[in-house]
PDB file of C-alpha atoms in Angstrom:
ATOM      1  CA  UNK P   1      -0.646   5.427   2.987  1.00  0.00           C
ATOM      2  CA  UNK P   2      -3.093   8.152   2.448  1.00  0.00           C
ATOM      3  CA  UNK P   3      -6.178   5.756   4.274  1.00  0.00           C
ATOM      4  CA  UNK P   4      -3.613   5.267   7.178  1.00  0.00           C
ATOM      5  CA  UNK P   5      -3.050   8.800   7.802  1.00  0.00           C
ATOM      6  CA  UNK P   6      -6.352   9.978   7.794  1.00  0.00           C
ATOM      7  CA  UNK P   7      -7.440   6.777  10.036  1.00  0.00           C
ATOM      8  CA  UNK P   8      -4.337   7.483  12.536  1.00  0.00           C
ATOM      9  CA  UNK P   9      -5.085  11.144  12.937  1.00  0.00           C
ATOM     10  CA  UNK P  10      -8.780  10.238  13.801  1.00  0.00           C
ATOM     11  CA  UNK P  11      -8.477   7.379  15.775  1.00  0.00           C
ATOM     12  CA  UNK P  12      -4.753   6.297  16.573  1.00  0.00           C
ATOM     13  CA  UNK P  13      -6.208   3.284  18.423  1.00  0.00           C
ATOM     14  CA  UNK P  14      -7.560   1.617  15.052  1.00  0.00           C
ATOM     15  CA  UNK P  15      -5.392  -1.241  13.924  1.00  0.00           C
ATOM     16  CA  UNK P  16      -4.452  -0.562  10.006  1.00  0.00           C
ATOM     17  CA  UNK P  17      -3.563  -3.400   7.845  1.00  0.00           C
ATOM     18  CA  UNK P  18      -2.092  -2.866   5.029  1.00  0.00           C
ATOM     19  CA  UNK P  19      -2.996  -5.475   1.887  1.00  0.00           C
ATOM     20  CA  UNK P  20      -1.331  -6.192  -1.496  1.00  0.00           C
ATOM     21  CA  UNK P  21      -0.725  -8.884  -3.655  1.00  0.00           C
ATOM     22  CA  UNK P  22       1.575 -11.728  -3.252  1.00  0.00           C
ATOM     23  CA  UNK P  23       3.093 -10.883  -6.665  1.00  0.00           C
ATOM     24  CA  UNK P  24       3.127  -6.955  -6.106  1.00  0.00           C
ATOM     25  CA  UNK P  25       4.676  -7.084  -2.595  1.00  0.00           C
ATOM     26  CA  UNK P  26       7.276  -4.353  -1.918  1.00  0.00           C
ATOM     27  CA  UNK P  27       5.442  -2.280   0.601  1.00  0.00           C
ATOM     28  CA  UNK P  28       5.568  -5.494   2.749  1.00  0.00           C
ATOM     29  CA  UNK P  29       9.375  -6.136   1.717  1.00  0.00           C
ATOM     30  CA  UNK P  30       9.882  -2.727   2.744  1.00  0.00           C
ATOM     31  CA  UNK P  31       8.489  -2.797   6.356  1.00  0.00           C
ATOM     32  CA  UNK P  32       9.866  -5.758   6.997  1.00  0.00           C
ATOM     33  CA  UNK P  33      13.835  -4.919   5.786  1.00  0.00           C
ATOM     34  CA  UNK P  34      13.269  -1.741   7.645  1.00  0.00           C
ATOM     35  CA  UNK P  35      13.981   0.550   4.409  1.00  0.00           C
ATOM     36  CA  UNK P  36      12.448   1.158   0.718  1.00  0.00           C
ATOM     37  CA  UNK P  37      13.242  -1.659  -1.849  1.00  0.00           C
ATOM     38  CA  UNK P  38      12.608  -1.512  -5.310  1.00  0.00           C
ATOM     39  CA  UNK P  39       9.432  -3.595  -6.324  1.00  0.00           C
ATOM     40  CA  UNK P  40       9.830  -6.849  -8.139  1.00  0.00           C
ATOM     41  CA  UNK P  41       8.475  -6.825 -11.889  1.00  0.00           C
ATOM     42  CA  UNK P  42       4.996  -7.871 -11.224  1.00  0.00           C
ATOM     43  CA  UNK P  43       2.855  -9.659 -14.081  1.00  0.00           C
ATOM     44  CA  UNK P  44      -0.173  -7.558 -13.929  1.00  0.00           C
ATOM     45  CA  UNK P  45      -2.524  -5.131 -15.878  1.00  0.00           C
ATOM     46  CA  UNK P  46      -2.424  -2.681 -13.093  1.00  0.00           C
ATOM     47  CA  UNK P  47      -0.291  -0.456 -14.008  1.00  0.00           C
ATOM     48  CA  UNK P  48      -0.137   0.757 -10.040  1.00  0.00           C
ATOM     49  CA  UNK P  49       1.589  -2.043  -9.161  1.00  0.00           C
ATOM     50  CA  UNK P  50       4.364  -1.224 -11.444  1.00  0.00           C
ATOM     51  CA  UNK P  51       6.164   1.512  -9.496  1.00  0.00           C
ATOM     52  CA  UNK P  52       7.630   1.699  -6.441  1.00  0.00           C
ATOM     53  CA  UNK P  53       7.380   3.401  -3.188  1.00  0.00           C
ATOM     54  CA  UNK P  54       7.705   6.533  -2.794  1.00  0.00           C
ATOM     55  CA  UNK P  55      10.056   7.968   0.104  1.00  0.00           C
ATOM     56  CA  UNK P  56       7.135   9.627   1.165  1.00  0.00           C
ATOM     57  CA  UNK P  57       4.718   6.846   0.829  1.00  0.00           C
ATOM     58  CA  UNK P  58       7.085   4.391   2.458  1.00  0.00           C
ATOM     59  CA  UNK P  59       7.500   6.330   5.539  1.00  0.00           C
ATOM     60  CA  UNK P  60       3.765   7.205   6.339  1.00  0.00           C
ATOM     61  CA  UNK P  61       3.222   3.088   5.757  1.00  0.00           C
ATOM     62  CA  UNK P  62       6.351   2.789   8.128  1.00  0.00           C
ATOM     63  CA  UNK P  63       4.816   5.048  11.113  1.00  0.00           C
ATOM     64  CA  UNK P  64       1.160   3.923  10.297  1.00  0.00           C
ATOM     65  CA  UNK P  65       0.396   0.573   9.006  1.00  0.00           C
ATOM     66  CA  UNK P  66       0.344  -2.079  11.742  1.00  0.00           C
ATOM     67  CA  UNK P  67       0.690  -5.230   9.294  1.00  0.00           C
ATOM     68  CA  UNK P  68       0.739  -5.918   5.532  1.00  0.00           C
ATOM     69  CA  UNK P  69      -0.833  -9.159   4.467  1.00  0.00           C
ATOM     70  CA  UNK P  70      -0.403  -9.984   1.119  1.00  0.00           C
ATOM     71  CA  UNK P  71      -3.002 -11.343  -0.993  1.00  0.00           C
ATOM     72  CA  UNK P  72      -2.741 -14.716  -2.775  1.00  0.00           C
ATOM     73  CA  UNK P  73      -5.588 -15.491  -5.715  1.00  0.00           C
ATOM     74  CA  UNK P  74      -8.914 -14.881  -5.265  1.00  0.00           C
ATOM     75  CA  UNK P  75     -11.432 -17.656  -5.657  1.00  0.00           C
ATOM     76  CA  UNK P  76     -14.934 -17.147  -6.261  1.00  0.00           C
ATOM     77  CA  UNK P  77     -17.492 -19.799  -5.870  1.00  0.00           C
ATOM     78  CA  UNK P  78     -20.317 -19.359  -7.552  1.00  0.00           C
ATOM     79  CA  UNK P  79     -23.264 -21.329  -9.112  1.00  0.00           C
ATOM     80  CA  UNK P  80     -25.682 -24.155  -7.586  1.00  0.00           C
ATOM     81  CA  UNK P  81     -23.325 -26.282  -7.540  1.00  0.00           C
ATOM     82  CA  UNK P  82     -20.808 -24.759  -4.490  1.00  0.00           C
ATOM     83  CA  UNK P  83     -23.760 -23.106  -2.652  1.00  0.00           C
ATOM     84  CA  UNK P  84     -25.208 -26.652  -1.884  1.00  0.00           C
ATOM     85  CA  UNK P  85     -22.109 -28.748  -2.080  1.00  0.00           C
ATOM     86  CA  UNK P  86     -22.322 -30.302   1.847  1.00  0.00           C
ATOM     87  CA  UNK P  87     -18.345 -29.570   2.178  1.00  0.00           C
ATOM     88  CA  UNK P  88     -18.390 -25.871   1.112  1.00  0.00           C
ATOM     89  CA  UNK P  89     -17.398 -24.889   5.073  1.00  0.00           C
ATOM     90  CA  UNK P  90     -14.482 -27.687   4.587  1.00  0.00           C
ATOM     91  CA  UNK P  91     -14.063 -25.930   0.618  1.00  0.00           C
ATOM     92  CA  UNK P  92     -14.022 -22.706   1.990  1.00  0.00           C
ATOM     93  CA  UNK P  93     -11.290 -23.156   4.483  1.00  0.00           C
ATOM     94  CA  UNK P  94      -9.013 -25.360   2.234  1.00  0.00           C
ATOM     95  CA  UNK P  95      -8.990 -22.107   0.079  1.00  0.00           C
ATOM     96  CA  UNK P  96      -7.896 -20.107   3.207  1.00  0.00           C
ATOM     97  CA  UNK P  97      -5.409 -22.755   4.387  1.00  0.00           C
ATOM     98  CA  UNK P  98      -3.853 -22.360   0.328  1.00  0.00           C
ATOM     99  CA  UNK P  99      -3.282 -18.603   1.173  1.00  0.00           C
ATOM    100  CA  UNK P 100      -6.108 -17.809  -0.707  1.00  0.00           C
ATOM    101  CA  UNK P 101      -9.295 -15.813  -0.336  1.00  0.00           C
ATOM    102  CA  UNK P 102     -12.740 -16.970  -0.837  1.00  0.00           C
ATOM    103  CA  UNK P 103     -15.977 -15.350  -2.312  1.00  0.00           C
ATOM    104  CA  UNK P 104     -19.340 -17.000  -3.110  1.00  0.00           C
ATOM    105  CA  UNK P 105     -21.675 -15.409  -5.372  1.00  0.00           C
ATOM    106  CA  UNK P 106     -25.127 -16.115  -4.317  1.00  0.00           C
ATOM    107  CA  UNK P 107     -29.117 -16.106  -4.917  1.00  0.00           C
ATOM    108  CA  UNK P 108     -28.968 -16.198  -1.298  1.00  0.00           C
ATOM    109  CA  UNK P 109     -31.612 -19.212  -0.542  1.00  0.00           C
ATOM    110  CA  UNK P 110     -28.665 -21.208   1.290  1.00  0.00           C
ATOM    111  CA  UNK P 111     -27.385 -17.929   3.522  1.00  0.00           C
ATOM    112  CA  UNK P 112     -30.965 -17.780   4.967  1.00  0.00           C
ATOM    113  CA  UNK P 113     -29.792 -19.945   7.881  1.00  0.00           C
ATOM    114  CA  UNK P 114     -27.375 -17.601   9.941  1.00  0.00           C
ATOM    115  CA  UNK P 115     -25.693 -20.639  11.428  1.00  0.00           C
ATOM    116  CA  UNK P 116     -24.182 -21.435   7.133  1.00  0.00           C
ATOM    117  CA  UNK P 117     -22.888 -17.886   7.293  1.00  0.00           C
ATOM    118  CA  UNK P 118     -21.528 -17.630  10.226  1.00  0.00           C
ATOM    119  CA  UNK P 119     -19.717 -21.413   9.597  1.00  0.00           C
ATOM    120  CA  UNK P 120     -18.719 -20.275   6.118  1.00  0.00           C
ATOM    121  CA  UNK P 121     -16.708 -16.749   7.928  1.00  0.00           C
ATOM    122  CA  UNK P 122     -14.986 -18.936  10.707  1.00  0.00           C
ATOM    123  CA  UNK P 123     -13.426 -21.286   7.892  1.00  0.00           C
ATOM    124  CA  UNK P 124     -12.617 -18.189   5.863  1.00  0.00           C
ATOM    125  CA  UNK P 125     -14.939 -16.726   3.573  1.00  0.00           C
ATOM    126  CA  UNK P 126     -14.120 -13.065   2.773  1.00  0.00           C
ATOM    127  CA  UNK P 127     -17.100 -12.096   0.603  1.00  0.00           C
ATOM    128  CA  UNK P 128     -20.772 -12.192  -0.248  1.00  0.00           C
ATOM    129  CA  UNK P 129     -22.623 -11.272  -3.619  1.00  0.00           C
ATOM    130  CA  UNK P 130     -25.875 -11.989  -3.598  1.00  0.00           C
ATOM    131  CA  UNK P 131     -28.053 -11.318  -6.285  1.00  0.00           C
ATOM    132  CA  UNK P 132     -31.642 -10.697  -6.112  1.00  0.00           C
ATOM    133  CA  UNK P 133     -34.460 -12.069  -8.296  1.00  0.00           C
ATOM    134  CA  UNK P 134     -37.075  -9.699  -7.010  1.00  0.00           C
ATOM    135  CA  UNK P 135     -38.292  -9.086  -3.707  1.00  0.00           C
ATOM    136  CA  UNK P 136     -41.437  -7.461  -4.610  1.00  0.00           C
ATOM    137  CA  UNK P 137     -42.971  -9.782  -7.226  1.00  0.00           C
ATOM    138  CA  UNK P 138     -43.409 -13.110  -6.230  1.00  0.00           C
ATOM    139  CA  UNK P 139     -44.383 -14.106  -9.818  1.00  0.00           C
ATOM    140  CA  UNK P 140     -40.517 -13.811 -11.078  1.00  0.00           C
ATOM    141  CA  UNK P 141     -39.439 -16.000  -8.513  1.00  0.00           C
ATOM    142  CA  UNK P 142     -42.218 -18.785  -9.366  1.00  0.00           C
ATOM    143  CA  UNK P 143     -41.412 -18.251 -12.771  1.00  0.00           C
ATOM    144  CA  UNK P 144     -37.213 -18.440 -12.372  1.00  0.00           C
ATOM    145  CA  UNK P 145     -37.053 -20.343  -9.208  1.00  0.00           C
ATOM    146  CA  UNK P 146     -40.326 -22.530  -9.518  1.00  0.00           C
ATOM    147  CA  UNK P 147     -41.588 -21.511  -6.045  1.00  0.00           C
ATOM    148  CA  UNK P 148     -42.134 -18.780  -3.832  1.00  0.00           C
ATOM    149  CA  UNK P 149     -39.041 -17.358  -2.079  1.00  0.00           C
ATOM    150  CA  UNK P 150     -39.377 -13.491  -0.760  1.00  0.00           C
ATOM    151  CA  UNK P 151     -39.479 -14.903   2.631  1.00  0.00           C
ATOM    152  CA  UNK P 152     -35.790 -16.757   2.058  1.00  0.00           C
ATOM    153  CA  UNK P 153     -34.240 -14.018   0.582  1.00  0.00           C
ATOM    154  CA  UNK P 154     -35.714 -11.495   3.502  1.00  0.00           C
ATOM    155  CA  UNK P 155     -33.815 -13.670   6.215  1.00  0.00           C
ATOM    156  CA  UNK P 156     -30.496 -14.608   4.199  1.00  0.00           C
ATOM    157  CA  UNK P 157     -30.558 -10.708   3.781  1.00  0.00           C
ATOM    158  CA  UNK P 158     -31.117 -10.221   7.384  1.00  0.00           C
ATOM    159  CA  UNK P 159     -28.158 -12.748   7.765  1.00  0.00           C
ATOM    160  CA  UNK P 160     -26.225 -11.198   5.763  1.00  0.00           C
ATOM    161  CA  UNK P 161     -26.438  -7.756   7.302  1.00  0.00           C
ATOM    162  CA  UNK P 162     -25.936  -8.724  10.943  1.00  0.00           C
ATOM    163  CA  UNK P 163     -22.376 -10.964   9.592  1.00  0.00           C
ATOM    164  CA  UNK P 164     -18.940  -9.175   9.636  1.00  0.00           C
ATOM    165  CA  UNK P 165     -18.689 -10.650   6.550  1.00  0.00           C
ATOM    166  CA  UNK P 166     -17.895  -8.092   3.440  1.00  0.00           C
ATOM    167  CA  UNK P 167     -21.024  -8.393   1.017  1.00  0.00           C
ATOM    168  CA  UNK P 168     -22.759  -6.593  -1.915  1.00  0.00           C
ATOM    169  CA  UNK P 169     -26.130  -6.680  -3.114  1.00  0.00           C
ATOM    170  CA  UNK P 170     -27.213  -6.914  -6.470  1.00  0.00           C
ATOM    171  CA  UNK P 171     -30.168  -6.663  -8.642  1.00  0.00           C
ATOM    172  CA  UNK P 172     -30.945  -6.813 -12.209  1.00  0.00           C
TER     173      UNK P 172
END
């Protein structure tokens, strides 16, 4: 509620959706019925997700939060294996169709064709990690990767940053 505010008082035209998980869903109970319910006992660590609304809470998501979607599991695709798998477009939005989001964790050599990324978002994806080897010495990659790839990295970088898609760089 306190993202919503701020966002509505700056620019009332910005759509704010609300998110929380499928399990841990009374703020989207509570729009919907119109008044504050309690929560259901969610099985989770969080211990956020084990209280309710407050009246306050409920009424600023009431004014200002144009949806709530909840959030099924997230599934995170990772390794060689899903990155070069020929149906990870048809993968990635049989995830989406389950209610579920998608992530792929990366090196990145696949996401240097803009087209992948691009087909990966329209099915679904959510999320990009990619990880980076080096991008200064050449010698790690010919030593980790068995050939030179600073040049592959560069553009699925360049991909990456000019896709809507969430993402997060990392490097050892």
């Amino acid at each position: 509620s306190g993202i919503a505010t701020v966002v509505k008082a700056l620019r009332p035209d910005v759509l704010v959706i609300g998110a929380e998980p499928c399990a841990a869903d009374d703020a989207a109970r509570s729009r919907a019925a119109g008044r504050r319910l309690p929560p259901s006992p969610p099985v989770t660590v969080a211990d956020g997700l084990r209280t309710g609304l407050s009246d306050r809470t409920f009424d600023a998501i009431a004014r200002l939060v144009d949806e709530i979607r909840g959030q099924g599991k997230l599934v995170r695709l990772s390794g060689g294996v899903p990155n070069l798998h020929p149906d990870l477009p048809r993968i990635v939005e049989l995830i989406e169709r389950s209610g579920n989001a998608s992530g792929l964790f990366t090196n990145g050599l696949q996401l240097d064709r803009p087209e992948l990324l691009e087909e990966l978002r329209l099915r679904g994806l959510r999320w990009v990690v990619m990880w980076i080897d080096s991008l200064h010495r050449e010698e790690v990659n010919l030593t980790v990767r068995g050939r030179p790839l600073i040049e592959a990295k560069r553009r699925a970088l360049a991909s990456i940053g000019s896709s809507p898609v969430m993402a997060w760089i990392s490097s050892p």
